[in-house]
mmCIF file of C-alpha atoms and ligand atoms in Angstrom:
data_model
loop_
_atom_site.group_PDB
_atom_site.id
_atom_site.type_symbol
_atom_site.label_atom_id
_atom_site.label_comp_id
_atom_site.label_asym_id
_atom_site.label_seq_id
_atom_site.Cartn_x
_atom_site.Cartn_y
_atom_site.Cartn_z
ATOM 1 C CA MET A 1 14.462 10.510 -8.328
ATOM 2 C CA GLU A 2 10.978 11.658 -9.207
ATOM 3 C CA PRO A 3 10.551 15.467 -9.456
ATOM 4 C CA TYR A 4 8.859 15.698 -6.065
ATOM 5 C CA ILE A 5 10.231 19.027 -4.897
ATOM 6 C CA GLU A 6 10.337 20.360 -8.462
ATOM 7 C CA ASN A 7 6.592 19.776 -8.938
ATOM 8 C CA ALA A 8 5.760 21.277 -5.549
ATOM 9 C CA VAL A 9 7.782 24.403 -6.310
ATOM 10 C CA LYS A 10 6.264 24.670 -9.793
ATOM 11 C CA ALA A 11 2.825 24.410 -8.210
ATOM 12 C CA MET A 12 3.665 27.575 -6.263
ATOM 13 C CA GLY A 13 4.138 29.328 -9.601
ATOM 14 C CA ILE A 14 7.915 29.479 -9.370
ATOM 15 C CA LYS A 15 10.007 28.741 -12.465
ATOM 16 C CA VAL A 16 12.163 25.633 -11.961
ATOM 17 C CA THR A 17 14.794 23.872 -14.022
ATOM 18 C CA GLY A 18 15.060 20.174 -13.188
ATOM 19 C CA LYS A 19 13.989 17.124 -15.079
ATOM 20 C CA GLU A 20 14.776 18.581 -18.476
ATOM 21 C CA LEU A 21 18.424 18.371 -17.364
ATOM 22 C CA PHE A 22 18.534 15.438 -14.935
ATOM 23 C CA PRO A 23 17.194 11.921 -15.508
ATOM 24 C CA SER A 24 14.784 10.106 -13.163
ATOM 25 C CA TYR A 25 17.139 7.154 -12.800
ATOM 26 C CA GLY A 26 20.825 6.433 -12.260
ATOM 27 C CA GLU A 27 23.293 8.264 -10.096
ATOM 28 C CA LEU A 28 23.921 11.995 -9.781
ATOM 29 C CA SER A 29 27.698 12.273 -9.756
ATOM 30 C CA VAL A 30 29.495 15.577 -9.242
ATOM 31 C CA ARG A 31 30.710 15.209 -12.815
ATOM 32 C CA ASP A 32 27.166 14.848 -14.205
ATOM 33 C CA VAL A 33 25.807 17.754 -12.183
ATOM 34 C CA ARG A 34 28.655 20.032 -13.262
ATOM 35 C CA GLU A 35 28.308 19.023 -16.918
ATOM 36 C CA LYS A 36 24.544 19.473 -17.008
ATOM 37 C CA ILE A 37 24.605 22.873 -15.311
ATOM 38 C CA THR A 38 27.652 24.419 -16.973
ATOM 39 C CA GLY A 39 27.329 22.656 -20.316
ATOM 40 C CA VAL A 40 31.109 22.155 -20.242
ATOM 41 C CA PRO A 41 32.213 18.532 -20.697
ATOM 42 C CA SER A 42 34.141 17.218 -17.697
ATOM 43 C CA PRO A 43 37.725 16.100 -18.219
ATOM 44 C CA SER A 44 38.232 12.346 -18.578
ATOM 45 C CA LEU A 45 38.958 10.509 -15.349
ATOM 46 C CA ALA A 46 40.630 7.567 -17.083
ATOM 47 C CA VAL A 47 43.886 6.426 -15.451
ATOM 48 C CA PRO A 48 46.674 4.736 -17.374
ATOM 49 C CA PHE A 49 46.616 1.588 -15.214
ATOM 50 C CA GLN A 50 44.234 -1.117 -14.046
ATOM 51 C CA SER A 51 43.319 -0.492 -10.410
ATOM 52 C CA PRO A 52 43.172 -3.621 -8.220
ATOM 53 C CA MET A 53 39.751 -5.193 -7.619
ATOM 54 C CA ARG A 54 38.536 -4.700 -4.056
ATOM 55 C CA PRO A 55 35.099 -6.288 -3.728
ATOM 56 C CA PRO A 56 33.088 -5.389 -0.624
ATOM 57 C CA VAL A 57 33.291 -8.014 2.119
ATOM 58 C CA MET A 58 31.965 -8.429 5.653
ATOM 59 C CA CYS A 59 34.118 -7.046 8.481
ATOM 60 C CA PRO A 60 36.536 -9.308 10.351
ATOM 61 C CA GLY A 61 34.583 -11.006 13.133
ATOM 62 C CA CYS A 62 31.225 -10.530 11.367
ATOM 63 C CA PRO A 63 28.653 -12.964 12.778
ATOM 64 C CA HIS A 64 27.092 -13.552 9.329
ATOM 65 C CA ARG A 65 30.243 -15.016 7.723
ATOM 66 C CA GLY A 66 30.240 -18.500 9.263
ATOM 67 C CA VAL A 67 26.514 -19.018 8.655
ATOM 68 C CA PHE A 68 26.970 -18.428 4.917
ATOM 69 C CA TYR A 69 30.026 -20.668 4.863
ATOM 70 C CA VAL A 70 27.863 -23.479 6.273
ATOM 71 C CA LEU A 71 24.971 -22.811 3.851
ATOM 72 C CA ARG A 72 27.397 -22.992 0.933
ATOM 73 C CA GLN A 73 28.906 -26.204 2.295
ATOM 74 C CA LEU A 74 25.423 -27.725 2.497
ATOM 75 C CA LYS A 75 24.748 -26.628 -1.106
ATOM 76 C CA LEU A 76 21.421 -25.081 -0.094
ATOM 77 C CA GLY A 77 19.566 -22.545 -2.174
ATOM 78 C CA VAL A 78 19.345 -19.258 -0.292
ATOM 79 C CA SER A 79 16.605 -16.682 -0.663
ATOM 80 C CA GLY A 80 18.364 -13.543 0.546
ATOM 81 C CA ASP A 81 17.363 -10.183 1.911
ATOM 82 C CA ILE A 82 18.732 -6.696 2.464
ATOM 83 C CA GLY A 83 21.405 -5.925 5.037
ATOM 84 C CA CYS A 84 25.113 -6.488 5.610
ATOM 85 C CA TYR A 85 24.383 -10.174 5.055
ATOM 86 C CA THR A 86 23.544 -9.493 1.383
ATOM 87 C CA LEU A 87 27.341 -9.586 1.038
ATOM 88 C CA GLY A 88 26.896 -13.356 1.425
ATOM 89 C CA ALA A 89 25.998 -13.267 -2.284
ATOM 90 C CA GLY A 90 29.453 -12.103 -3.356
ATOM 91 C CA ALA A 91 32.741 -13.961 -3.695
ATOM 92 C CA PRO A 92 34.154 -15.896 -2.004
ATOM 93 C CA LEU A 93 31.078 -16.941 0.052
ATOM 94 C CA GLU A 94 28.684 -16.983 -2.932
ATOM 95 C CA ALA A 95 25.901 -18.398 -0.783
ATOM 96 C CA ILE A 96 22.877 -16.197 -1.623
ATOM 97 C CA ASP A 97 20.959 -16.933 -4.813
ATOM 98 C CA THR A 98 18.260 -14.239 -4.911
ATOM 99 C CA THR A 99 17.626 -10.887 -3.260
ATOM 100 C CA ILE A 100 14.540 -9.049 -4.426
ATOM 101 C CA CYS A 101 13.808 -6.276 -1.936
ATOM 102 C CA MET A 102 13.686 -5.658 1.794
ATOM 103 C CA GLY A 103 11.596 -8.347 3.487
ATOM 104 C CA ALA A 104 11.109 -10.518 0.376
ATOM 105 C CA SER A 105 13.333 -13.432 1.439
ATOM 106 C CA ILE A 106 10.633 -15.377 3.275
ATOM 107 C CA SER A 107 7.733 -14.790 0.901
ATOM 108 C CA GLY A 108 10.124 -15.403 -2.020
ATOM 109 C CA ALA A 109 11.163 -18.755 -0.548
ATOM 110 C CA LEU A 110 7.514 -19.682 0.051
ATOM 111 C CA GLY A 111 6.674 -18.806 -3.557
ATOM 112 C CA MET A 112 9.541 -20.908 -4.905
ATOM 113 C CA GLU A 113 8.520 -23.802 -2.716
ATOM 114 C CA LYS A 114 4.902 -23.561 -3.889
ATOM 115 C CA ALA A 115 6.036 -23.585 -7.513
ATOM 116 C CA HIS A 116 8.535 -26.420 -6.882
ATOM 117 C CA PRO A 117 7.640 -28.357 -3.697
ATOM 118 C CA GLU A 118 10.850 -30.392 -3.952
ATOM 119 C CA LEU A 119 12.801 -27.178 -3.229
ATOM 120 C CA ALA A 120 11.502 -26.979 0.344
ATOM 121 C CA GLU A 121 14.206 -29.342 1.593
ATOM 122 C CA LYS A 122 16.917 -27.715 -0.484
ATOM 123 C CA MET A 123 16.628 -24.089 0.452
ATOM 124 C CA VAL A 124 16.380 -21.547 3.255
ATOM 125 C CA ALA A 125 15.448 -17.890 3.589
ATOM 126 C CA VAL A 126 17.864 -15.582 5.444
ATOM 127 C CA ILE A 127 16.842 -12.261 6.989
ATOM 128 C CA GLY A 128 18.395 -9.830 9.472
ATOM 129 C CA ASP A 129 16.800 -8.838 12.786
ATOM 130 C CA SER A 130 15.882 -5.359 11.596
ATOM 131 C CA THR A 131 14.540 -6.563 8.248
ATOM 132 C CA PHE A 132 12.518 -9.267 10.001
ATOM 133 C CA CYS A 133 10.900 -6.583 12.171
ATOM 134 C CA HIS A 134 10.378 -4.333 9.131
ATOM 135 C CA SER A 135 8.672 -6.754 6.777
ATOM 136 C CA GLY A 136 9.693 -10.352 7.459
ATOM 137 C CA VAL A 137 7.021 -11.053 10.069
ATOM 138 C CA THR A 138 4.260 -10.832 7.459
ATOM 139 C CA GLY A 139 6.064 -13.317 5.203
ATOM 140 C CA LEU A 140 6.452 -15.783 8.053
ATOM 141 C CA MET A 141 2.782 -15.430 8.924
ATOM 142 C CA ASP A 142 2.038 -16.274 5.287
ATOM 143 C CA VAL A 143 4.276 -19.357 5.418
ATOM 144 C CA VAL A 144 2.246 -20.731 8.338
ATOM 145 C CA TYR A 145 -1.094 -19.681 6.840
ATOM 146 C CA ASN A 146 -0.330 -21.230 3.445
ATOM 147 C CA GLY A 147 0.990 -24.520 4.819
ATOM 148 C CA GLY A 148 4.610 -23.878 3.795
ATOM 149 C CA ASN A 149 7.650 -25.920 4.829
ATOM 150 C CA THR A 150 10.015 -22.967 4.677
ATOM 151 C CA THR A 151 13.138 -22.784 6.848
ATOM 152 C CA VAL A 152 13.886 -19.217 7.876
ATOM 153 C CA ILE A 153 17.191 -18.118 9.390
ATOM 154 C CA ILE A 154 16.998 -14.861 11.350
ATOM 155 C CA LEU A 155 20.546 -13.486 11.425
ATOM 156 C CA ASP A 156 20.273 -11.626 14.715
ATOM 157 C CA ASN A 157 23.297 -9.347 15.156
ATOM 158 C CA SER A 158 21.444 -7.120 17.667
ATOM 159 C CA ILE A 159 21.514 -4.010 15.442
ATOM 160 C CA THR A 160 20.575 -2.520 12.062
ATOM 161 C CA ALA A 161 24.161 -2.634 10.865
ATOM 162 C CA MET A 162 24.133 -1.864 7.149
ATOM 163 C CA THR A 163 22.516 1.536 7.389
ATOM 164 C CA GLY A 164 24.739 2.741 10.222
ATOM 165 C CA HIS A 165 23.917 0.812 13.392
ATOM 166 C CA GLN A 166 20.445 2.040 14.256
ATOM 167 C CA GLU A 167 18.445 0.418 17.024
ATOM 168 C CA ASN A 168 15.320 -1.523 16.026
ATOM 169 C CA PRO A 169 12.361 -3.122 17.859
ATOM 170 C CA SER A 170 14.447 -6.190 18.732
ATOM 171 C CA THR A 171 17.394 -4.357 20.332
ATOM 172 C CA GLY A 172 15.705 -3.020 23.475
ATOM 173 C CA LYS A 173 16.396 0.650 22.713
ATOM 174 C CA THR A 174 14.646 3.416 20.777
ATOM 175 C CA LEU A 175 16.442 5.271 17.994
ATOM 176 C CA MET A 176 17.223 7.917 20.632
ATOM 177 C CA GLY A 177 18.935 5.289 22.789
ATOM 178 C CA GLN A 178 16.194 5.185 25.413
ATOM 179 C CA PRO A 179 15.198 1.806 26.920
ATOM 180 C CA ALA A 180 12.328 0.197 24.982
ATOM 181 C CA PRO A 181 10.432 -3.105 25.032
ATOM 182 C CA LYS A 182 12.427 -5.743 23.164
ATOM 183 C CA VAL A 183 10.703 -8.013 20.627
ATOM 184 C CA ASP A 184 11.168 -11.634 21.689
ATOM 185 C CA PHE A 185 11.757 -13.426 18.361
ATOM 186 C CA VAL A 186 11.172 -16.895 19.814
ATOM 187 C CA ALA A 187 7.826 -15.884 21.345
ATOM 188 C CA LEU A 188 6.863 -13.916 18.213
ATOM 189 C CA CYS A 189 7.587 -16.792 15.807
ATOM 190 C CA LYS A 190 5.719 -19.228 18.051
ATOM 191 C CA ALA A 191 2.783 -16.819 18.253
ATOM 192 C CA LEU A 192 2.696 -16.798 14.444
ATOM 193 C CA GLY A 193 2.277 -20.575 14.581
ATOM 194 C CA VAL A 194 5.852 -21.787 13.962
ATOM 195 C CA LYS A 195 6.414 -24.739 16.275
ATOM 196 C CA ARG A 196 10.080 -25.328 15.444
ATOM 197 C CA VAL A 197 12.158 -22.369 16.670
ATOM 198 C CA THR A 198 15.849 -22.900 17.495
ATOM 199 C CA GLU A 199 18.483 -20.446 18.722
ATOM 200 C CA VAL A 200 22.133 -21.054 17.883
ATOM 201 C CA ASP A 201 25.480 -19.311 18.371
ATOM 202 C CA ALA A 202 26.477 -17.887 14.969
ATOM 203 C CA PHE A 203 30.151 -18.669 15.704
ATOM 204 C CA ASP A 204 29.537 -22.359 16.421
ATOM 205 C CA LEU A 205 29.724 -23.725 12.868
ATOM 206 C CA ASP A 206 29.143 -27.398 13.769
ATOM 207 C CA LYS A 207 26.007 -26.490 15.680
ATOM 208 C CA VAL A 208 24.772 -24.169 12.909
ATOM 209 C CA LYS A 209 25.299 -26.989 10.402
ATOM 210 C CA GLU A 210 23.499 -29.579 12.541
ATOM 211 C CA VAL A 211 20.507 -27.309 13.194
ATOM 212 C CA VAL A 212 20.178 -26.241 9.542
ATOM 213 C CA LYS A 213 20.306 -29.868 8.341
ATOM 214 C CA THR A 214 17.612 -30.885 10.832
ATOM 215 C CA GLU A 215 15.327 -27.951 10.077
ATOM 216 C CA VAL A 216 15.433 -28.090 6.271
ATOM 217 C CA ALA A 217 14.493 -31.792 6.538
ATOM 218 C CA ALA A 218 11.499 -30.985 8.787
ATOM 219 C CA LYS A 219 8.108 -31.153 7.073
ATOM 220 C CA GLU A 220 6.822 -27.942 8.641
ATOM 221 C CA PRO A 221 7.943 -24.313 8.946
ATOM 222 C CA SER A 222 11.055 -23.702 11.049
ATOM 223 C CA VAL A 223 12.879 -20.652 12.299
ATOM 224 C CA ILE A 224 16.560 -20.722 13.250
ATOM 225 C CA ILE A 225 17.834 -17.649 15.080
ATOM 226 C CA THR A 226 21.612 -17.248 14.793
ATOM 227 C CA ARG A 227 22.856 -14.946 17.521
ATOM 228 C CA ARG A 228 26.022 -12.874 17.917
ATOM 229 C CA PRO A 229 26.289 -9.092 17.928
ATOM 230 C CA CYS A 230 27.781 -7.184 14.999
ATOM 231 C CA ALA A 231 31.562 -6.974 15.458
ATOM 232 C CA LEU A 232 31.418 -3.171 15.385
ATOM 233 C CA ILE A 233 29.116 -2.762 18.396
ATOM 234 C CA ILE A 234 30.951 -4.893 20.950
ATOM 235 C CA LYS A 235 33.971 -4.240 23.095
ATOM 236 C CA ASN A 236 36.096 -7.145 21.924
ATOM 237 C CA THR A 237 38.444 -8.805 24.386
ATOM 238 C CA GLU A 238 39.474 -11.806 22.251
ATOM 239 C CA LYS A 239 43.053 -12.076 21.015
ATOM 240 C CA PRO A 240 43.824 -12.498 17.292
ATOM 241 C CA VAL A 241 44.326 -16.035 15.999
ATOM 242 C CA GLU A 242 47.792 -17.422 15.209
ATOM 243 C CA VAL A 243 49.024 -19.501 12.248
ATOM 244 C CA GLN A 244 51.279 -22.515 12.653
ATOM 245 C CA GLU A 245 52.282 -25.067 10.014
ATOM 246 C CA CYS A 246 49.865 -23.919 7.348
ATOM 247 C CA THR A 247 49.675 -26.362 4.413
ATOM 248 C CA GLY A 248 48.638 -23.637 1.990
ATOM 249 C CA CYS A 249 45.334 -25.346 1.096
ATOM 250 C CA LYS A 250 43.557 -21.931 1.035
ATOM 251 C CA VAL A 251 40.284 -23.330 2.400
ATOM 252 C CA CYS A 252 40.097 -20.625 5.106
ATOM 253 C CA LEU A 253 40.276 -17.943 2.402
ATOM 254 C CA LYS A 254 36.792 -19.057 1.284
ATOM 255 C CA LEU A 255 35.490 -17.222 4.352
ATOM 256 C CA GLY A 256 36.451 -13.880 2.844
ATOM 257 C CA CYS A 257 37.752 -12.516 6.133
ATOM 258 C CA PRO A 258 39.793 -9.360 5.446
ATOM 259 C CA ALA A 259 42.170 -10.336 8.273
ATOM 260 C CA LEU A 260 43.376 -13.364 6.293
ATOM 261 C CA SER A 261 45.672 -13.128 3.284
ATOM 262 C CA PHE A 262 47.979 -15.494 1.458
ATOM 263 C CA ASP A 263 51.724 -15.237 1.111
ATOM 264 C CA GLU A 264 52.262 -16.856 -2.299
ATOM 265 C CA GLU A 265 56.042 -16.936 -1.904
ATOM 266 C CA ASN A 266 56.036 -18.880 1.364
ATOM 267 C CA LYS A 267 52.726 -20.661 0.658
ATOM 268 C CA THR A 268 51.200 -19.731 3.967
ATOM 269 C CA VAL A 269 48.218 -17.852 5.273
ATOM 270 C CA LEU A 270 48.938 -14.611 7.109
ATOM 271 C CA VAL A 271 46.765 -13.100 9.838
ATOM 272 C CA ASP A 272 46.591 -9.326 10.086
ATOM 273 C CA THR A 273 46.534 -9.076 13.858
ATOM 274 C CA SER A 274 45.368 -5.473 13.703
ATOM 275 C CA LEU A 275 42.154 -6.636 12.023
ATOM 276 C CA CYS A 276 41.505 -10.109 13.475
ATOM 277 C CA THR A 277 38.889 -10.075 16.243
ATOM 278 C CA GLY A 278 39.653 -13.657 17.318
ATOM 279 C CA CYS A 279 36.111 -14.751 16.467
ATOM 280 C CA GLY A 280 37.492 -18.249 15.854
ATOM 281 C CA VAL A 281 35.410 -18.981 12.750
ATOM 282 C CA CYS A 282 38.515 -19.654 10.627
ATOM 283 C CA THR A 283 39.933 -22.032 13.252
ATOM 284 C CA GLN A 284 36.857 -24.222 12.674
ATOM 285 C CA VAL A 285 37.290 -24.481 8.903
ATOM 286 C CA CYS A 286 41.019 -25.296 8.916
ATOM 287 C CA LYS A 287 41.270 -29.088 8.831
ATOM 288 C CA PHE A 288 44.988 -28.965 9.650
ATOM 289 C CA ASN A 289 44.552 -27.096 12.900
ATOM 290 C CA ALA A 290 46.948 -24.477 11.580
ATOM 291 C CA LEU A 291 44.830 -21.573 12.816
ATOM 292 C CA ARG A 292 44.465 -21.395 16.550
ATOM 293 C CA LYS A 293 43.264 -19.033 19.197
ATOM 294 C CA ALA A 294 46.217 -17.383 20.936
ATOM 295 C CA GLY A 295 47.733 -19.641 23.587
ATOM 296 C CA GLU A 296 46.018 -22.847 22.300
ATOM 297 C CA SER A 297 48.308 -25.669 21.267
ATOM 298 C CA ASN A 298 47.803 -27.391 17.888
ATOM 299 C CA GLU A 299 48.475 -30.837 19.367
HETATM 300 C C1 TPP B 301 12.181 -0.692 1.814
HETATM 301 C C2 TPP B 301 13.556 -0.406 2.311
HETATM 302 N N1 TPP B 301 13.720 0.389 3.390
HETATM 303 C C3 TPP B 301 14.966 0.643 3.850
HETATM 304 C C4 TPP B 301 16.055 0.111 3.235
HETATM 305 C C5 TPP B 301 17.434 0.453 3.744
HETATM 306 N N2 TPP B 301 18.046 -0.689 4.410
HETATM 307 C C6 TPP B 301 18.994 -1.416 3.819
HETATM 308 S S1 TPP B 301 19.554 -2.644 4.790
HETATM 309 C C7 TPP B 301 18.549 -2.161 6.060
HETATM 310 C C8 TPP B 301 18.510 -2.873 7.378
HETATM 311 C C9 TPP B 301 19.453 -3.981 7.553
HETATM 312 O O1 TPP B 301 19.440 -4.393 8.902
HETATM 313 P P1 TPP B 301 19.393 -5.915 9.304
HETATM 314 O O2 TPP B 301 18.308 -6.618 8.568
HETATM 315 O O3 TPP B 301 19.321 -6.025 10.791
HETATM 316 O O4 TPP B 301 20.773 -6.490 8.756
HETATM 317 P P2 TPP B 301 22.294 -6.107 9.137
HETATM 318 O O5 TPP B 301 22.694 -5.001 8.203
HETATM 319 O O6 TPP B 301 22.324 -5.705 10.568
HETATM 320 O O7 TPP B 301 23.068 -7.349 8.877
HETATM 321 C C10 TPP B 301 17.792 -1.075 5.699
HETATM 322 C C11 TPP B 301 16.831 -0.399 6.590
HETATM 323 C C12 TPP B 301 15.850 -0.712 2.112
HETATM 324 N N3 TPP B 301 16.869 -1.293 1.486
HETATM 325 N N4 TPP B 301 14.598 -0.962 1.674
HETATM 326 S S1 SF4 B 302 28.981 -3.892 10.210
HETATM 327 FE FE1 SF4 B 302 28.581 -5.657 11.573
HETATM 328 S S2 SF4 B 302 27.034 -6.910 10.527
HETATM 329 FE FE2 SF4 B 302 27.900 -5.472 9.029
HETATM 330 S S3 SF4 B 302 29.578 -6.607 7.987
HETATM 331 FE FE3 SF4 B 302 30.472 -5.462 9.701
HETATM 332 S S4 SF4 B 302 30.421 -6.899 11.445
HETATM 333 FE FE4 SF4 B 302 29.010 -7.690 9.887
HETATM 334 S S1 SF4 B 303 45.405 -21.944 7.653
HETATM 335 FE FE1 SF4 B 303 44.520 -23.975 7.412
HETATM 336 S S2 SF4 B 303 42.808 -23.728 6.008
HETATM 337 FE FE2 SF4 B 303 44.086 -21.906 5.852
HETATM 338 S S3 SF4 B 303 45.437 -22.316 4.129
HETATM 339 FE FE3 SF4 B 303 46.515 -22.913 5.988
HETATM 340 S S4 SF4 B 303 46.069 -25.079 6.254
HETATM 341 FE FE4 SF4 B 303 44.571 -24.301 4.776
HETATM 342 S S1 SF4 B 304 39.430 -15.314 13.925
HETATM 343 FE FE1 SF4 B 304 39.691 -15.798 11.749
HETATM 344 S S2 SF4 B 304 37.681 -15.362 10.818
HETATM 345 FE FE2 SF4 B 304 37.717 -14.363 12.848
HETATM 346 S S3 SF4 B 304 38.420 -12.285 12.451
HETATM 347 FE FE3 SF4 B 304 40.249 -13.498 12.937
HETATM 348 S S4 SF4 B 304 41.032 -14.184 10.956
HETATM 349 FE FE4 SF4 B 304 38.914 -13.506 10.634
#
């Protein structure tokens, strides 16, 4: 919010009103703009009731959800980055510990590991495909160059989701939708000197867990690429999951899937079938086999 245009216009000799009214930080709400320009205080927007809390969560069927569930289960420290997956910091997943700025997850993790070498086997860096292309590659190069042990998870959902589903150098299309060369993450990471590169299905929680455990224990840099497209860019053909004989343990609610809610009166989980994509992540966390893919028996 620096006076960029204001200064340029002033430099042309034109009188401008700007920064003496509006600050260089914070948010410009309609209220603030109206108040500053008219000088008339805006009416209070207070309402006589407490509105319900609605924290932002990942979409139903989001490929990032299960990965964060596993990282939380493994009690790993997580150096986070910027994208839809930053929501892994919020409740109920609460898996991300730090997020500094776009691309800082890997270099941040390397720095923490250099300051506290014992952390190397207790933490990972997570970064989206677009963010990795933007400014993660340099951090990974640094990890190899500086003899780090860092484990990096590239959350590849085949799109730049958070900012509105733009293409990026790893999606195989230009921003105009034209075919483009596609960055091969495995080849790129290996070219940077990372010998341990593993690809895993983001919806296969057992596999994600096994690979993460192996790679954080490794005494050299590793990259894990979790793959599944963003739920909003695929034509989904899966049926919603069904609930049968729920014990009411609420473990599945820790996933923060908006398609799952709890009926306190009947002590059972409910699935909103208009939201559920049938990704099957919740069926893997329910120990009582109460959540099942449509048509599957719970025997
Ligand atoms: C330096 C900088 N440039 C741009 C942005 C805007 N921005 C926020 S998230 C994001 C990309 C996220 O894409 P990806 O890493 O693929 O994660 P996804 O949202 O798909 O999970 C961008 C460009 C930013 N936060 N910082
Ligand atoms: S837009 Fe895609 S990546 Fe973002 S939260 Fe939704 S499903 Fe996940
Ligand atoms: S569906 Fe399974 S995990 Fe969820 S509350 Fe019921 S028994 Fe627990
Ligand atoms: S299968 Fe489970 S986790 Fe996936 S969208 Fe449906 S309710 Fe959510």
